[in-house]
Each structure stands twice: as C-alpha cells, then as structure tokens.
mmCIF file of C-alpha atoms in Angstrom:
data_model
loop_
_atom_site.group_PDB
_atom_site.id
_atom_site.type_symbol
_atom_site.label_atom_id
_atom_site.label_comp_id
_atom_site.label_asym_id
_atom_site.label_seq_id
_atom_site.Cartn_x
_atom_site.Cartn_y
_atom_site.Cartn_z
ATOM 1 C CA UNK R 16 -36.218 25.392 -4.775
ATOM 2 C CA UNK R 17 -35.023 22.322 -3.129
ATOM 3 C CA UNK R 18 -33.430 22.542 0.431
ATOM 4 C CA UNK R 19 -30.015 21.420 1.164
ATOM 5 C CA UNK R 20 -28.976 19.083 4.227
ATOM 6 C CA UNK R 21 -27.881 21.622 6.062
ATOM 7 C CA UNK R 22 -29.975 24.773 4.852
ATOM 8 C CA UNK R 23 -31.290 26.675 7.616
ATOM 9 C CA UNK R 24 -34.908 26.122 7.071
ATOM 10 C CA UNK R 25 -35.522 29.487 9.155
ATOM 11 C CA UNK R 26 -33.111 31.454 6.906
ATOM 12 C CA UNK R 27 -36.158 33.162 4.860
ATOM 13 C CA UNK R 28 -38.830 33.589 7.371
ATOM 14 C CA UNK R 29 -36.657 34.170 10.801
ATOM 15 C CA UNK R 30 -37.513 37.681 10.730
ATOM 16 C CA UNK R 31 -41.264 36.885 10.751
ATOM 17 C CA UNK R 32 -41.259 34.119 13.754
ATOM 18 C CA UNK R 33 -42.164 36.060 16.759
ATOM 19 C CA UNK R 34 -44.847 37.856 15.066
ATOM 20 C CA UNK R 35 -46.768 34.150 14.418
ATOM 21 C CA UNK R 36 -45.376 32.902 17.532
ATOM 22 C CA UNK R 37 -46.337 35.936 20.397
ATOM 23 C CA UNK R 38 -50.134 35.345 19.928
ATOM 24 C CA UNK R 39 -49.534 31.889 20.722
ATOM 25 C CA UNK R 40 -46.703 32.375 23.633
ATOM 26 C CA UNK R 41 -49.032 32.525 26.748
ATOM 27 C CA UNK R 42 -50.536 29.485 26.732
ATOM 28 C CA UNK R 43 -46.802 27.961 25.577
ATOM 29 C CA UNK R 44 -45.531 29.631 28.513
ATOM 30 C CA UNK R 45 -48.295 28.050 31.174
ATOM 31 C CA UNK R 46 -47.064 25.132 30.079
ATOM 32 C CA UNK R 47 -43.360 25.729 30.542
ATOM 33 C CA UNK R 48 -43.476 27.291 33.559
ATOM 34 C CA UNK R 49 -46.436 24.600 35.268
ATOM 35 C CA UNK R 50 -43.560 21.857 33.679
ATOM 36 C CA UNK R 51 -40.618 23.673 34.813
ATOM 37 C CA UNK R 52 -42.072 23.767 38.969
ATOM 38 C CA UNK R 53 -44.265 20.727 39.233
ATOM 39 C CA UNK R 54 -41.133 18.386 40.178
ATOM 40 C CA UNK R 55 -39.796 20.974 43.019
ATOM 41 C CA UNK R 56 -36.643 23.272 42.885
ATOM 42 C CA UNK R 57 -34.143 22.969 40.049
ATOM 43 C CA UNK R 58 -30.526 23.152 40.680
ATOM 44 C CA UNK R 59 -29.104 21.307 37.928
ATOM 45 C CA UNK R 60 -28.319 23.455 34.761
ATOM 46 C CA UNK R 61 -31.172 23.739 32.285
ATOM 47 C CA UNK R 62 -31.385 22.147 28.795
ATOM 48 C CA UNK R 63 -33.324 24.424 26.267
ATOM 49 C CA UNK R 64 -33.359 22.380 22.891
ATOM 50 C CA UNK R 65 -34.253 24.527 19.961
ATOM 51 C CA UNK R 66 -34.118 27.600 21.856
ATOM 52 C CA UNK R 67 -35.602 29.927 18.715
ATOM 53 C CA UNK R 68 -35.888 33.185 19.474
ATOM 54 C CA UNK R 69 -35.322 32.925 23.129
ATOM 55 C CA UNK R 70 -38.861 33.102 24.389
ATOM 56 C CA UNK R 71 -38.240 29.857 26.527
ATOM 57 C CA UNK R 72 -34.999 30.786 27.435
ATOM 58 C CA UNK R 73 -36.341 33.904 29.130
ATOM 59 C CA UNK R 74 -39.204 32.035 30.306
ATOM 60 C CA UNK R 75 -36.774 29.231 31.868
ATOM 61 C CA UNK R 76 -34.229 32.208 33.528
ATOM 62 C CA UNK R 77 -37.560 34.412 34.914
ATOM 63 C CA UNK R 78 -39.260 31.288 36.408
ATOM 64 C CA UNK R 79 -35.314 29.311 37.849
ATOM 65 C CA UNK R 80 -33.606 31.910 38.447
ATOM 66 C CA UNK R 81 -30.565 30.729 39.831
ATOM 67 C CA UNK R 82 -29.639 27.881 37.329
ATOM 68 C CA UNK R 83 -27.525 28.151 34.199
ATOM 69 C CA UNK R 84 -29.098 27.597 30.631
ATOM 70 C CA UNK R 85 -27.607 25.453 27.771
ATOM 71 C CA UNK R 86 -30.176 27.521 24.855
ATOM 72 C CA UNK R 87 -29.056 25.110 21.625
ATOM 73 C CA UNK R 88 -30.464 26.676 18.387
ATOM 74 C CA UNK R 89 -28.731 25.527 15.193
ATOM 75 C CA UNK R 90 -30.527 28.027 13.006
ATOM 76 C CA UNK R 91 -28.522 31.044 12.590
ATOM 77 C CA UNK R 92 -31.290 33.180 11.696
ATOM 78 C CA UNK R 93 -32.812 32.394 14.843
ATOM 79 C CA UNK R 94 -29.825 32.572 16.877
ATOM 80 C CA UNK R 95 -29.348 35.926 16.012
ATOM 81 C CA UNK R 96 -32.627 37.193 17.710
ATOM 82 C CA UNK R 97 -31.776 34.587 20.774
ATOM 83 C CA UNK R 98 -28.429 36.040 21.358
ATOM 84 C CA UNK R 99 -30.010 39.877 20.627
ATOM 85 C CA UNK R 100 -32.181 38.926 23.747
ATOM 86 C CA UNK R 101 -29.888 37.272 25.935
ATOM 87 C CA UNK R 102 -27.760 40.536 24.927
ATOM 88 C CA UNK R 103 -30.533 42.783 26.300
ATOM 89 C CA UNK R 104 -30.920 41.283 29.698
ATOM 90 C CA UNK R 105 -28.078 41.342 31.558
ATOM 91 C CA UNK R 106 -29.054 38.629 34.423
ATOM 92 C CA UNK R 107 -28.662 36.404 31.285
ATOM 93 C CA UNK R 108 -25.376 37.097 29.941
ATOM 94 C CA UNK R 109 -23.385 34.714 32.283
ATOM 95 C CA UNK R 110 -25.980 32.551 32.757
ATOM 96 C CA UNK R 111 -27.033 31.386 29.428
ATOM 97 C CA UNK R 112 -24.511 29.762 26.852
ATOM 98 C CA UNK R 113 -25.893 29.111 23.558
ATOM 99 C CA UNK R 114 -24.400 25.814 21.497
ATOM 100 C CA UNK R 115 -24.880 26.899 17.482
ATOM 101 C CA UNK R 116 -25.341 23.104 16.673
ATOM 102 C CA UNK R 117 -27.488 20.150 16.699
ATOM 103 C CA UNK R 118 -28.321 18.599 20.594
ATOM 104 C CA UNK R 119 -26.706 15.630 19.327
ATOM 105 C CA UNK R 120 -23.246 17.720 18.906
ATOM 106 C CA UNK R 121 -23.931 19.513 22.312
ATOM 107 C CA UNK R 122 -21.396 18.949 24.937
ATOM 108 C CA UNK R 123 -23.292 19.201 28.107
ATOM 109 C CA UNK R 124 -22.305 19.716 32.401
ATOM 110 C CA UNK R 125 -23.096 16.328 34.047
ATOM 111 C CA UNK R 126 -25.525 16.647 35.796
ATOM 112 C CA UNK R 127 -28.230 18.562 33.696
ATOM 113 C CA UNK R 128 -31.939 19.604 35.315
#
C-alpha cells in the first residue's frame, strides 16, 4: 500500500502509541521538564509541535502552570487521544488550544515562550 500526501501516517497504529511510548515517557519527560526550567520562569504561551497523544502537553501544563499551550498535532488519530486528555483535566480546557494542522499553517500569539 502506498501512502498518500496527506495520509495520516498514525491512522492504523494510533491506538497502539502510548503503549510503545509510556515505557519510554520518563526519561522523555526529564528532559522536557529539565528544558522547560533551565532558562527561568515562562510567561510567554507555550509551543507544543506534534503534540501526539498529549503526554507533553500535560507535562508542559503540570511543570508551567500558568501559561497557555498551542498543542499542534495534524494527525487525527492522534488528536483524538490529545483532545480525550485535555478533555479529562479540566485545568487544561481553557488553557490549551489545539491547531489540527501543520506548524507551518499555525497561526500563533506574538510573543510565544
């Protein structure tokens, strides 16, 4: 089978991501969060590109907690189980708005964090 342009190359295995991607999440998440606090406070909105499932996004809200998040995921598959998360927190339903395109087609606050 030969993909599209603008197939969603998560469409088949979307369901399956988190359970590859949790064993791997905690040392991901050091990362993040080191990343995230080594330049001092953040004020300015937050950019999460490819947002997936929303285990940065949560990440991003738990460790900033009083900046908005731009979560951009193009995948529908995975942008179901994003919003599905966002959904079940509700500290992150006005502060996370998720753009269901390409960062290139984002339209962003000036400034961003």
């Amino acid at each position: 089978m030969t993909a599209t342009p603008n197939a969603d190359p998560y469409a088949q295995s979307a369901e399956f991501y988190e359970v590859m991607a949790i064993p791997h999440w905690n040392m991901k998440r050091e990362v993040l969060v080191s990343a995230l606090t080594a330049g001092g406070p953040v004020t300015e909105p937050v950019l999460d590109i490819g947002a997936g499932t929303g285990l940065s996004t949560t990440t991003i809200a738990d460790t900033i907690p009083d900046v908005a998040i731009h979560a951009v995921e193009p995948s529908a598959a995975m942008r179901a189980a994003l919003v599905s998360r966002i959904l079940g927190r509700g500290d992150l339903v006005d502060r996370v708005t998720v753009h269901p395109v390409n960062v290139e087609r984002v339209h962003l606050p000036d400034p961003i964090g």
